[in-house]
PDB file of C-alpha atoms and ligand atoms in Angstrom:
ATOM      1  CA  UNK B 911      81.297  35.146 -56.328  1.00  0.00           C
ATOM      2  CA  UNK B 912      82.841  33.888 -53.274  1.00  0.00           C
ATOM      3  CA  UNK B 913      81.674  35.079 -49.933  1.00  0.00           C
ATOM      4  CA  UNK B 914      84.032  37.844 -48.464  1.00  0.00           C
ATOM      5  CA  UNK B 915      86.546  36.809 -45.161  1.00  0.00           C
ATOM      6  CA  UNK B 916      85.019  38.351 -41.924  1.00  0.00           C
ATOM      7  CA  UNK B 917      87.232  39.283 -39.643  1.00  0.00           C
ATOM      8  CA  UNK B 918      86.269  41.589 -36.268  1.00  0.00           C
ATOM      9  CA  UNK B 919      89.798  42.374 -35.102  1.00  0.00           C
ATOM     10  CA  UNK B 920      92.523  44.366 -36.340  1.00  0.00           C
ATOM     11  CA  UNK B 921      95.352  42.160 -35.958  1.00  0.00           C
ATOM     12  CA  UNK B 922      93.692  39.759 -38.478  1.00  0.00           C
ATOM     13  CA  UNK B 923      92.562  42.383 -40.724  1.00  0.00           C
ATOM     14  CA  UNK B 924      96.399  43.538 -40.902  1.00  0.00           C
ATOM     15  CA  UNK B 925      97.533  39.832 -41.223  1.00  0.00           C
ATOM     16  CA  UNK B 926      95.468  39.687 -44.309  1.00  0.00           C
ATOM     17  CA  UNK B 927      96.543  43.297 -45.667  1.00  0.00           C
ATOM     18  CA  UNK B 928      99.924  42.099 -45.282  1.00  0.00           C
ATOM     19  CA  UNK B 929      99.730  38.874 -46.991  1.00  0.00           C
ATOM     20  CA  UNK B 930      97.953  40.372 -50.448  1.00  0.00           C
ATOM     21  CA  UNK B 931     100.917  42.988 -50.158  1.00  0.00           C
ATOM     22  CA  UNK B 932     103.857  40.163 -50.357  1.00  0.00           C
ATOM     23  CA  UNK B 933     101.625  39.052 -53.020  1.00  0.00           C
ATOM     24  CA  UNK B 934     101.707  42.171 -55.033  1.00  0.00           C
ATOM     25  CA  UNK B 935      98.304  43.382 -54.536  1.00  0.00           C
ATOM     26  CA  UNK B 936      97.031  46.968 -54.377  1.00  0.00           C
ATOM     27  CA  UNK B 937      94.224  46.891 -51.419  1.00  0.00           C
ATOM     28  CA  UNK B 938      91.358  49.407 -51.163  1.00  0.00           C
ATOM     29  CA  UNK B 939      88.537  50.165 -48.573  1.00  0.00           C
ATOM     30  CA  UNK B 940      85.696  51.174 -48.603  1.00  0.00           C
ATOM     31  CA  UNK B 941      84.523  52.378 -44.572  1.00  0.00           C
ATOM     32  CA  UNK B 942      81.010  52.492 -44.227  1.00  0.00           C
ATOM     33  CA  UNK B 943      78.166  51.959 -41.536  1.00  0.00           C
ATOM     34  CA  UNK B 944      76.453  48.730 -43.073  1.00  0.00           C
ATOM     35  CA  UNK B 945      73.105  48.913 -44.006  1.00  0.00           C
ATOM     36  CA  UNK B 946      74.377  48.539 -47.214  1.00  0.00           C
ATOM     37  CA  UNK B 947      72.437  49.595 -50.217  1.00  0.00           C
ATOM     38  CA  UNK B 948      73.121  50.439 -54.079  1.00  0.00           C
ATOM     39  CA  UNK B 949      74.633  53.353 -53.276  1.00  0.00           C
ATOM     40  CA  UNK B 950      77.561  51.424 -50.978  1.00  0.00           C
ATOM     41  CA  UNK B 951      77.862  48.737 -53.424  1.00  0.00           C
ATOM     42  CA  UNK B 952      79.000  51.303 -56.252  1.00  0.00           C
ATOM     43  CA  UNK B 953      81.122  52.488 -53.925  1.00  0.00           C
ATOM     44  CA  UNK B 954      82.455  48.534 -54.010  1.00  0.00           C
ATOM     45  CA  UNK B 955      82.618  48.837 -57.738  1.00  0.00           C
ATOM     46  CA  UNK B 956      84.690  51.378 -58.123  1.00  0.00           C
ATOM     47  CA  UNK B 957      87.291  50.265 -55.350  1.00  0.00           C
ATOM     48  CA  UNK B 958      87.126  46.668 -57.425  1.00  0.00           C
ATOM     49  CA  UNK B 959      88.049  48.678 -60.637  1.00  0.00           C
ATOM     50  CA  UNK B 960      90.946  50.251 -58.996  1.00  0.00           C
ATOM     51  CA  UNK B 961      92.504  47.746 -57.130  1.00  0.00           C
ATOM     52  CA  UNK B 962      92.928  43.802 -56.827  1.00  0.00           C
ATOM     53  CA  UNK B 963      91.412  43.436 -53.307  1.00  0.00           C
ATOM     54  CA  UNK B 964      88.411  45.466 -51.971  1.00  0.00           C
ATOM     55  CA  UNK B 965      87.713  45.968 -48.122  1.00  0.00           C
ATOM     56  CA  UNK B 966      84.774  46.725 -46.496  1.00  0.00           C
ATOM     57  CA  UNK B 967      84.126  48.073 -43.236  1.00  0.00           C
ATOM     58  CA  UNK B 968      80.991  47.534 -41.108  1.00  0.00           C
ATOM     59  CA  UNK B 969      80.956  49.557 -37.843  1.00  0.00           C
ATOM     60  CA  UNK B 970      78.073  51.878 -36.886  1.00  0.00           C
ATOM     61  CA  UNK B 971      80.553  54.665 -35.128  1.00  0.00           C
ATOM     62  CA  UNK B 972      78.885  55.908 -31.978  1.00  0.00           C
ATOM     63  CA  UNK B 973      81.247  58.827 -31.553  1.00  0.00           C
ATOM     64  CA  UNK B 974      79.697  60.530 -34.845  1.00  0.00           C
ATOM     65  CA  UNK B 975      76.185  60.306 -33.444  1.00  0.00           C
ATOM     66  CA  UNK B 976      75.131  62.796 -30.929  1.00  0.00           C
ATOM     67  CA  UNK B 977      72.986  61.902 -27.719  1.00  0.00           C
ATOM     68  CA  UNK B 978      69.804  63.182 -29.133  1.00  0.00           C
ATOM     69  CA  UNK B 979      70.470  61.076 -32.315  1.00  0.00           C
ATOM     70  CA  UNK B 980      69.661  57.987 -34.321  1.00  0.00           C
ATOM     71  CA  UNK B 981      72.634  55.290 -32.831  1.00  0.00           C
ATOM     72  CA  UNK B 982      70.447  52.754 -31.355  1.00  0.00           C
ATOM     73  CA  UNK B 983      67.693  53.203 -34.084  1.00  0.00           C
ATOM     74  CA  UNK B 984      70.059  53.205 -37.022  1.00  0.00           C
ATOM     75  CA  UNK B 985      69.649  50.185 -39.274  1.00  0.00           C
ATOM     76  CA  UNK B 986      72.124  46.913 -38.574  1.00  0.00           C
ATOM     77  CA  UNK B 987      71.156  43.702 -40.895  1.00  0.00           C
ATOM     78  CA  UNK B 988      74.528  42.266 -41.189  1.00  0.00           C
ATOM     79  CA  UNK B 989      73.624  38.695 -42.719  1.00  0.00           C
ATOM     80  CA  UNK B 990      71.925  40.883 -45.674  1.00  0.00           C
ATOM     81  CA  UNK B 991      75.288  42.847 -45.826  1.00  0.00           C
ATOM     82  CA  UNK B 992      77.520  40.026 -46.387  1.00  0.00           C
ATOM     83  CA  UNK B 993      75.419  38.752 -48.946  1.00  0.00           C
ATOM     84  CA  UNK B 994      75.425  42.384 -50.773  1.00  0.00           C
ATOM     85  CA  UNK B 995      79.279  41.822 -50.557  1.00  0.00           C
ATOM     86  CA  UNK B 996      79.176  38.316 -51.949  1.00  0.00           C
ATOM     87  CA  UNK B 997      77.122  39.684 -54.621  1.00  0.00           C
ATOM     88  CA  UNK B 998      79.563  42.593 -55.564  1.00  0.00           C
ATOM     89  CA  UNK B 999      82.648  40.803 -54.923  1.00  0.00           C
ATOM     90  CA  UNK B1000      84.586  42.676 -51.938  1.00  0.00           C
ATOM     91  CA  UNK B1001      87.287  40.375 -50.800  1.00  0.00           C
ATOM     92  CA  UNK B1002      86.581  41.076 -46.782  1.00  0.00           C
ATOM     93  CA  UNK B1003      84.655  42.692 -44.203  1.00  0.00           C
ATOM     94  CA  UNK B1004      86.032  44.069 -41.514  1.00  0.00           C
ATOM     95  CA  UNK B1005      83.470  44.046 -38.750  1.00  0.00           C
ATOM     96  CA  UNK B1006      84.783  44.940 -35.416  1.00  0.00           C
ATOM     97  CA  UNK B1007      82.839  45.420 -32.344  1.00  0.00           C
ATOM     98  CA  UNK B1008      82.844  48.819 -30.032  1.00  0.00           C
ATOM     99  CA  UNK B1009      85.225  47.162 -27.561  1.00  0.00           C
ATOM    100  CA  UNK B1010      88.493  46.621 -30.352  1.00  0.00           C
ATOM    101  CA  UNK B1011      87.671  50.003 -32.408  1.00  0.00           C
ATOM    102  CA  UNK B1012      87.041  52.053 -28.733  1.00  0.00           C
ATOM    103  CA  UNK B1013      89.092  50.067 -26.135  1.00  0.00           C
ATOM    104  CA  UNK B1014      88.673  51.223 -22.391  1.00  0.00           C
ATOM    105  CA  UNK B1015      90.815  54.090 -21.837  1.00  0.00           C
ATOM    106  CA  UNK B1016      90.521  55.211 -25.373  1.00  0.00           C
ATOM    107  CA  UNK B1017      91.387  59.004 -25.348  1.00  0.00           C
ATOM    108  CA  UNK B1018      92.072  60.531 -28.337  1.00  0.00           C
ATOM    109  CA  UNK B1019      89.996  62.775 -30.489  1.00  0.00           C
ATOM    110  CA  UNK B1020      90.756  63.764 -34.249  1.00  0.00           C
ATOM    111  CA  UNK B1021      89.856  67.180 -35.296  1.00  0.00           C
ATOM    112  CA  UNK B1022      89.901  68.447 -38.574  1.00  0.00           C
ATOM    113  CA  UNK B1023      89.267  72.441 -39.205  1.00  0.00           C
ATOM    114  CA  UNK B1024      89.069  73.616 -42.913  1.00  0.00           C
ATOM    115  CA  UNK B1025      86.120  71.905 -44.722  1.00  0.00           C
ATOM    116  CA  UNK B1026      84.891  70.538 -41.871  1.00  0.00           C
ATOM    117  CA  UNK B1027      83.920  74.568 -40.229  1.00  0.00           C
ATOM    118  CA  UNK B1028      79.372  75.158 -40.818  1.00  0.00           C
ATOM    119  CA  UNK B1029      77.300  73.424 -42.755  1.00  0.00           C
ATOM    120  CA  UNK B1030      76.773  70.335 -40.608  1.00  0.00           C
ATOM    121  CA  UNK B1031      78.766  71.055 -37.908  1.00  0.00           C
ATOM    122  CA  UNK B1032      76.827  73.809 -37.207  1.00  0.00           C
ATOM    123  CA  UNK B1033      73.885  71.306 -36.365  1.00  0.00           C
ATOM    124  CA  UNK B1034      76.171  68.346 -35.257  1.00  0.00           C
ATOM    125  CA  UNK B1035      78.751  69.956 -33.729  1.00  0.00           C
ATOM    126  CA  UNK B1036      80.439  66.514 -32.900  1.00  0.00           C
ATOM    127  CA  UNK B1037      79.955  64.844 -35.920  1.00  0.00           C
ATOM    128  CA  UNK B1038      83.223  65.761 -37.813  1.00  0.00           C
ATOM    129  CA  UNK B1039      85.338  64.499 -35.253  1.00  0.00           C
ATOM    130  CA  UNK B1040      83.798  61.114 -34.833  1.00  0.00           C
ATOM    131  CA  UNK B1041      83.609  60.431 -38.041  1.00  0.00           C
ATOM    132  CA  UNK B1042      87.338  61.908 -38.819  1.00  0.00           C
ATOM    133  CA  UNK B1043      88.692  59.728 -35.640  1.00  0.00           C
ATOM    134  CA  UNK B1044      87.232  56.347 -36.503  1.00  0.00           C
ATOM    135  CA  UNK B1045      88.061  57.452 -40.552  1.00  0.00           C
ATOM    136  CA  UNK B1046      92.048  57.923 -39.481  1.00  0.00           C
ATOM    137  CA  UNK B1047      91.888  54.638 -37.106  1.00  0.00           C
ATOM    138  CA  UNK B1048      90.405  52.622 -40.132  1.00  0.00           C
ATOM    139  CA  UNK B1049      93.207  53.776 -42.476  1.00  0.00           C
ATOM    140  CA  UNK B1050      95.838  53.164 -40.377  1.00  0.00           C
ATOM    141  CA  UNK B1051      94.566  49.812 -39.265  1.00  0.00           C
ATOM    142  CA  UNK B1052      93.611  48.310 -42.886  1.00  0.00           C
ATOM    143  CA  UNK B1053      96.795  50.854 -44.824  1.00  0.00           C
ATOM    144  CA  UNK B1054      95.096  50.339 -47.882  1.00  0.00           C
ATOM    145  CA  UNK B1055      96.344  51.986 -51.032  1.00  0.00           C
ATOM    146  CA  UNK B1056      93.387  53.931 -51.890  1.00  0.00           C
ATOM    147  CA  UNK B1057      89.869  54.276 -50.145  1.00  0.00           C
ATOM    148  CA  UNK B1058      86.085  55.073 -51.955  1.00  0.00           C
ATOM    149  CA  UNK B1059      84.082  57.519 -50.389  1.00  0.00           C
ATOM    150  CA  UNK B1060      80.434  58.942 -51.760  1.00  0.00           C
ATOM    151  CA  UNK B1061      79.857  62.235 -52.976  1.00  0.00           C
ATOM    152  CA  UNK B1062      76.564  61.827 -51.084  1.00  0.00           C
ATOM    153  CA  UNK B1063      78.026  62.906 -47.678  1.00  0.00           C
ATOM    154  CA  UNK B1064      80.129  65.922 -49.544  1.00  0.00           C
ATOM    155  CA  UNK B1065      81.192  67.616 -46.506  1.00  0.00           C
ATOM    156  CA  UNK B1066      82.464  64.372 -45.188  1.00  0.00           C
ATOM    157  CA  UNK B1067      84.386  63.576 -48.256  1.00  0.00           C
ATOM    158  CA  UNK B1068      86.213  67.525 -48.226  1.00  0.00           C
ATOM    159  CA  UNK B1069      87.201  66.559 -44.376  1.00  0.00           C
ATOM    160  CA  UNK B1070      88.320  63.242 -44.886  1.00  0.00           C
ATOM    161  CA  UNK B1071      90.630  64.654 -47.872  1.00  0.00           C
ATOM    162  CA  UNK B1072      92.162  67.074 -45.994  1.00  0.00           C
ATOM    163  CA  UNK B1073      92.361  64.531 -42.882  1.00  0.00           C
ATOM    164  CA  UNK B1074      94.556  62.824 -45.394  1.00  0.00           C
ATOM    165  CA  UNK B1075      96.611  65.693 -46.355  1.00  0.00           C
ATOM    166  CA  UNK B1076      97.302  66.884 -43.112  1.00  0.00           C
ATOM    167  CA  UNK B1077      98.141  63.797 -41.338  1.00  0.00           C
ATOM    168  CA  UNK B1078     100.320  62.482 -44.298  1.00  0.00           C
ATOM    169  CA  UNK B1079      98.086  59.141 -44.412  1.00  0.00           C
ATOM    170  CA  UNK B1080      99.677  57.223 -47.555  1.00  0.00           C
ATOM    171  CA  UNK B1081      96.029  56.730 -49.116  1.00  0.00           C
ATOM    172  CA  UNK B1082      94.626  58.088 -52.249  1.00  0.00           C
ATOM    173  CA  UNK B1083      91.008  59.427 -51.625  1.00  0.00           C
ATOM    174  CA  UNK B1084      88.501  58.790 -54.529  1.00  0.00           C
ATOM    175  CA  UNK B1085      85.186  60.744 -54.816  1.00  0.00           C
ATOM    176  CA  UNK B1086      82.302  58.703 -56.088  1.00  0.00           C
ATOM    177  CA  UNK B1087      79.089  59.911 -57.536  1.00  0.00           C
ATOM    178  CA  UNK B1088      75.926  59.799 -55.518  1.00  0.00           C
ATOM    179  CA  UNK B1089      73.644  57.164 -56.485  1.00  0.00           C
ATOM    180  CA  UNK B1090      70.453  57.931 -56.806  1.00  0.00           C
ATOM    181  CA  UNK B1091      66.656  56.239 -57.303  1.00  0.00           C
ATOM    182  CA  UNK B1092      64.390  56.606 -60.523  1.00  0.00           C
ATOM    183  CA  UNK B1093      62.914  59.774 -58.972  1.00  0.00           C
ATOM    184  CA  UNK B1094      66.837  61.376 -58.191  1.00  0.00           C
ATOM    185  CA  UNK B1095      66.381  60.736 -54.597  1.00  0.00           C
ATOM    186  CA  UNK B1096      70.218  59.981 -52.788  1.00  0.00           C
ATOM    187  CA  UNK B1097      70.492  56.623 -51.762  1.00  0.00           C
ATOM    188  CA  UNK B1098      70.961  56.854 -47.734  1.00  0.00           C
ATOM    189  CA  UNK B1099      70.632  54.207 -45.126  1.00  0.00           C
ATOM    190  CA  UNK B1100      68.303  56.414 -43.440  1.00  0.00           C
ATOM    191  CA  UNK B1101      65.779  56.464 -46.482  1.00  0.00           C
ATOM    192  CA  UNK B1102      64.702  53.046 -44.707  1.00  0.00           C
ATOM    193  CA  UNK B1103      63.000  55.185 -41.994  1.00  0.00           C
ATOM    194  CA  UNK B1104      60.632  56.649 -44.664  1.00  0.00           C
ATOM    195  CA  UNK B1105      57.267  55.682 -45.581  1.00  0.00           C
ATOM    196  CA  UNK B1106      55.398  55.948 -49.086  1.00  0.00           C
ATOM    197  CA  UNK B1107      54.416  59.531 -49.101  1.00  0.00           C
ATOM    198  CA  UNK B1108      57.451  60.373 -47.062  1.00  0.00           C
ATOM    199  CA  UNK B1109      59.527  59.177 -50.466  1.00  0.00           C
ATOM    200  CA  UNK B1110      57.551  61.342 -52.738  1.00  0.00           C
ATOM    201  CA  UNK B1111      58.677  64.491 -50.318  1.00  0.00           C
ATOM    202  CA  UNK B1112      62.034  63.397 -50.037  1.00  0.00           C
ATOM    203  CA  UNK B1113      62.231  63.135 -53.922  1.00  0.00           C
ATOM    204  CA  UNK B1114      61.897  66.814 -53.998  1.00  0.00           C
ATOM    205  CA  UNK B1115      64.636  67.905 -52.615  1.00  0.00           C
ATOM    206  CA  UNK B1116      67.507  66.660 -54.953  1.00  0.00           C
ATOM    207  CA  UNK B1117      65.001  68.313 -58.210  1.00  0.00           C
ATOM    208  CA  UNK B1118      64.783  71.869 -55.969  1.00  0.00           C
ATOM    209  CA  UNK B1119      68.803  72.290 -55.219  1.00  0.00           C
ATOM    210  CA  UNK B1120      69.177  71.316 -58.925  1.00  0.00           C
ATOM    211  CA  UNK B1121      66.987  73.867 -60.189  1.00  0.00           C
ATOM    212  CA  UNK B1122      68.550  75.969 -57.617  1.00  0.00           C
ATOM    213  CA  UNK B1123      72.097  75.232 -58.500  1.00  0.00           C
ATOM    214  CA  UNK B1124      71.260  76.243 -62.575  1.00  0.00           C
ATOM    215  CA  UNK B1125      69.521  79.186 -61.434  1.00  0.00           C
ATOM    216  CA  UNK B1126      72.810  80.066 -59.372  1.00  0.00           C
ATOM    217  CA  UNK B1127      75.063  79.423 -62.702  1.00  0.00           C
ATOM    218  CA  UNK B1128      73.090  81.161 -64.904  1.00  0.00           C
ATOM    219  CA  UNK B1129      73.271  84.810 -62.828  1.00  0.00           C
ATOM    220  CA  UNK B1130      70.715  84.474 -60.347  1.00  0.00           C
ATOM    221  CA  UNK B1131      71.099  86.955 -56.939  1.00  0.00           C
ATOM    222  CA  UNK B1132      72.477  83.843 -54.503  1.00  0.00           C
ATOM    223  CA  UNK B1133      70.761  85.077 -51.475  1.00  0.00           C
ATOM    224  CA  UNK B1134      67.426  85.146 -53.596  1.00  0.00           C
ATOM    225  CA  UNK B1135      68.177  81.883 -54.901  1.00  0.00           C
ATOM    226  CA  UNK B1136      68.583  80.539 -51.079  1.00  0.00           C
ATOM    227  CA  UNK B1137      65.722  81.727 -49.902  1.00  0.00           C
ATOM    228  CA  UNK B1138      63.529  80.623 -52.992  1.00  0.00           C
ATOM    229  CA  UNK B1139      65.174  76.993 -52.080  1.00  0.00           C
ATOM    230  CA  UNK B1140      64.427  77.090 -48.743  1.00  0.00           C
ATOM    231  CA  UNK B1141      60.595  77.778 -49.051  1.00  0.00           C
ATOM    232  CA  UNK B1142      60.062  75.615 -51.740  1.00  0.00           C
ATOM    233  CA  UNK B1143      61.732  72.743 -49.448  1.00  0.00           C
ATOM    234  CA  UNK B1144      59.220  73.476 -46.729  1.00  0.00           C
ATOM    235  CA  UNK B1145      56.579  73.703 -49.075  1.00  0.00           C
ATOM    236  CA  UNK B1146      57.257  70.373 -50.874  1.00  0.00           C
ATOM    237  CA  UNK B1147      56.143  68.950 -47.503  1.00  0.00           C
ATOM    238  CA  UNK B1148      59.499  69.187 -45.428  1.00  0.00           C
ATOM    239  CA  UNK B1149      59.484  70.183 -41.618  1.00  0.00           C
ATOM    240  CA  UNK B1150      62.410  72.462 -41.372  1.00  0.00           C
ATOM    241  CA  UNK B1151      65.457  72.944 -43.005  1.00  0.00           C
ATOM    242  CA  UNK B1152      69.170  73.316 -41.290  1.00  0.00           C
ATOM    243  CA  UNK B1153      70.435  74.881 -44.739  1.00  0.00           C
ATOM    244  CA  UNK B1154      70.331  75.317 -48.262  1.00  0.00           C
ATOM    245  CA  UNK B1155      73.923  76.413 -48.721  1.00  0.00           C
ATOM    246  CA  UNK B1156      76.181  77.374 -51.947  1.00  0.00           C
ATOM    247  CA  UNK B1157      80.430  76.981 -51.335  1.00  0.00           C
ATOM    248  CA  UNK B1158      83.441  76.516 -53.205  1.00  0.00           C
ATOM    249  CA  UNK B1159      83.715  72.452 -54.517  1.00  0.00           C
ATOM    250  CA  UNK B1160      86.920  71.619 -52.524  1.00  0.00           C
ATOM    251  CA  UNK B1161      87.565  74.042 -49.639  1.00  0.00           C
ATOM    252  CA  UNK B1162      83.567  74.548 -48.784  1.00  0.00           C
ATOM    253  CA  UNK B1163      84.235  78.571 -48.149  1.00  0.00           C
ATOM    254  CA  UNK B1164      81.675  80.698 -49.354  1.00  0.00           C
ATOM    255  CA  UNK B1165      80.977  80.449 -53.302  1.00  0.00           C
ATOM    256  CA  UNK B1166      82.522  82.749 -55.773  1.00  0.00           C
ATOM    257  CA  UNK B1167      79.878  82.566 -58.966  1.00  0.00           C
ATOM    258  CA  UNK B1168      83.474  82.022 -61.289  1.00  0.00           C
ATOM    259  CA  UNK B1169      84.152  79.337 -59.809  1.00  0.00           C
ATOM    260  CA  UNK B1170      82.761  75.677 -59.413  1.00  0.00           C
ATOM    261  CA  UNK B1171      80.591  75.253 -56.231  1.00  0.00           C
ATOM    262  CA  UNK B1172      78.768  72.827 -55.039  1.00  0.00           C
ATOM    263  CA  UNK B1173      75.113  73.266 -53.128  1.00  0.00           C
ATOM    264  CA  UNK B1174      74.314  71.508 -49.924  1.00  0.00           C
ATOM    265  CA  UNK B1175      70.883  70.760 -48.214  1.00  0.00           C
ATOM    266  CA  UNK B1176      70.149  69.136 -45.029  1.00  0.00           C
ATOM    267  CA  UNK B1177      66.281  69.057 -44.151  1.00  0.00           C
ATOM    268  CA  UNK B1178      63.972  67.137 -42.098  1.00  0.00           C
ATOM    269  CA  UNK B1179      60.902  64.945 -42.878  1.00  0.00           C
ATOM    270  CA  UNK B1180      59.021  63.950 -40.008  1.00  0.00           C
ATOM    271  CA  UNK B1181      62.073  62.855 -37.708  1.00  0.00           C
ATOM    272  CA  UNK B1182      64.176  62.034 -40.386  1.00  0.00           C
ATOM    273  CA  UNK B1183      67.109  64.265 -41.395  1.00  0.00           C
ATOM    274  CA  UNK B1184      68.268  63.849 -44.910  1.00  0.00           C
ATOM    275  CA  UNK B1185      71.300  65.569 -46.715  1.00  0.00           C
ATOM    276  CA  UNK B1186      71.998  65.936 -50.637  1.00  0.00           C
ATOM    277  CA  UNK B1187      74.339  68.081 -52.791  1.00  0.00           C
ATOM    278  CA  UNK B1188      74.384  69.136 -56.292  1.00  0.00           C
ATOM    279  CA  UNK B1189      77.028  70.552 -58.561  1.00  0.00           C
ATOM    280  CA  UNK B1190      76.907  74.169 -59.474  1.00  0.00           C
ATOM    281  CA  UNK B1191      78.838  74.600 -62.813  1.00  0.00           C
ATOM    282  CA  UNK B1192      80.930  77.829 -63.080  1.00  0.00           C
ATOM    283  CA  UNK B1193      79.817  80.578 -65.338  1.00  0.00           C
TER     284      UNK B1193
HETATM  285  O1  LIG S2292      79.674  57.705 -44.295  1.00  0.00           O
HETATM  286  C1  LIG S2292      79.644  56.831 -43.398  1.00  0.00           C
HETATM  287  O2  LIG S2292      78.985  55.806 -43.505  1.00  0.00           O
HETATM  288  C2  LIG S2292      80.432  57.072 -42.116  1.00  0.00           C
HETATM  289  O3  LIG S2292      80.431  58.415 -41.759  1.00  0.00           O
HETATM  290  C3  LIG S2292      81.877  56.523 -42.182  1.00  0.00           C
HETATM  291  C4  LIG S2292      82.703  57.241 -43.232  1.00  0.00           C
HETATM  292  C5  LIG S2292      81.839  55.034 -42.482  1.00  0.00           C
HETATM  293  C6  LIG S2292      82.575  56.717 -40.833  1.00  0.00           C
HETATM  294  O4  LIG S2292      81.891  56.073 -39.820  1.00  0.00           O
END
């Protein structure tokens, strides 16, 4: 495979946009954070099956990351990224620095209500808008014809959908399964931070909200079923969970048991916070 084009500004990211459009080619990105791992290269996959030319953006976002949080700590290795990219075949990566994505003066803030209300932003009250501002600014910049997210950050694919929707952006949003480790734990960049028995905790989490979520289909009490989750999470060895949580697939308002829901965890080992999700099939 041929290594990807790098390019860190906009103007040349648009030039090349703009030159596989006169050529007839249907573009698609896929935004992410770097750190890039199997998860983010399936996203690549996908994008590569449904269009000609596959984009890939590297930029750790501060405005999604709280004060308190992980932005100077979170993992950057881009050499090993571009050579993940090679591997996979994305045509370019779009790797701009804080300075062209946030230029001085920058003063606007995107916020999205709907999907984006509890859950995390009940613990990250932020988070939602950085990620929906730098998500709108990276759409508009590359305009490709469809972007990849992963089902792995649910909440964040619901908002970005309805970021689309509301704002009109010309871009089809596709959903792509979370990728997961022999043992069913979520690929996540974060996953790095973890040591060897740290991994066999974390593996327990994605095997409790599945029990949990076929407990929840087949009749049981939901608050019970919550609860049950919740202490079995701490007891697998986790420090404290933000929430075990059942809602409705796309809109993320509270669950009704005939239709399909999803159910979303966020706990935290050590000083790690990890999220997952699992289906919960309607009765
Ligand atoms: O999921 C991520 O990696 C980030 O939240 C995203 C969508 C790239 C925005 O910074």
């Amino acid at each position: 495979m041929n290594a990807p084009i790098v390019v860190d500004s906009v103007t040349a990211l648009r030039a090349q946009v703009r030159e596989w459009r006169r050529a007839g080619r249907r573009v698609a990105m896929v935004p992410t954070m770097g750190a890039l791992h199997d998860g983010h290269i399936s996203l690549v996959r996908i994008a590569l099956e449904r269009a000609d030319r596959c984009v890939v953006s590297i930029f750790v976002n501060p405005t999604q990351f709280a004060p308190t949080e992980d932005l100077d700590k979170y993992p950057r290795q881009l050499a090993r990224d571009l050579d993940r990219l090679r591997e996979a075949g994305a045509h370019l990566a779009f790797t701009p620095g804080v300075s062209e994505m946030y230029p001085a003066g920058f003063a606007t803030k995107i916020s999205v209500g709907g999907p984006s209300s509890g859950l995390e932003t009940d613990f990250r009250p932020s988070f939602f808008d950085g990620v929906a501002t730098v998500v709108a600014k990276l759409l508009l910049q590359a305009a490709p014809d469809c972007a990849v997210f992963g089902e792995k950050d649910y909440q964040q694919l619901c908002v970005v959908r309805q970021l689309c929707r509301d704002l009109d952006l010309p871009v089809e949003i596709i959903g792509a399964p979370t990728v997961r480790d022999a043992h069913g734990l979520a690929m996540s960049s974060r996953n790095a931070y973890l040591g060897e028995a740290e991994l066999g905790i974390a593996r327990q989490l994605n095997v409790i909200l599945r029990r949990t979520a076929a407990a929840l289909s087949t009749g049981t009490d939901e608050a019970d079923a919550i609860e049950d989750a919740t202490k079995a999470v701490i007891s697998s060895g986790f420090r404290k969970v933000d929430y075990v949580a059942a809602r409705a697939s796309v809109t993320l308002a509270p669950w009704r048991r005939d239709h399909d829901g999803r159910l979303l965890a966020a706990a935290w080992l050590g000083t790690t916070r990890l999220i997952d999700n699992v289906e919960i099939a309607s009765v």
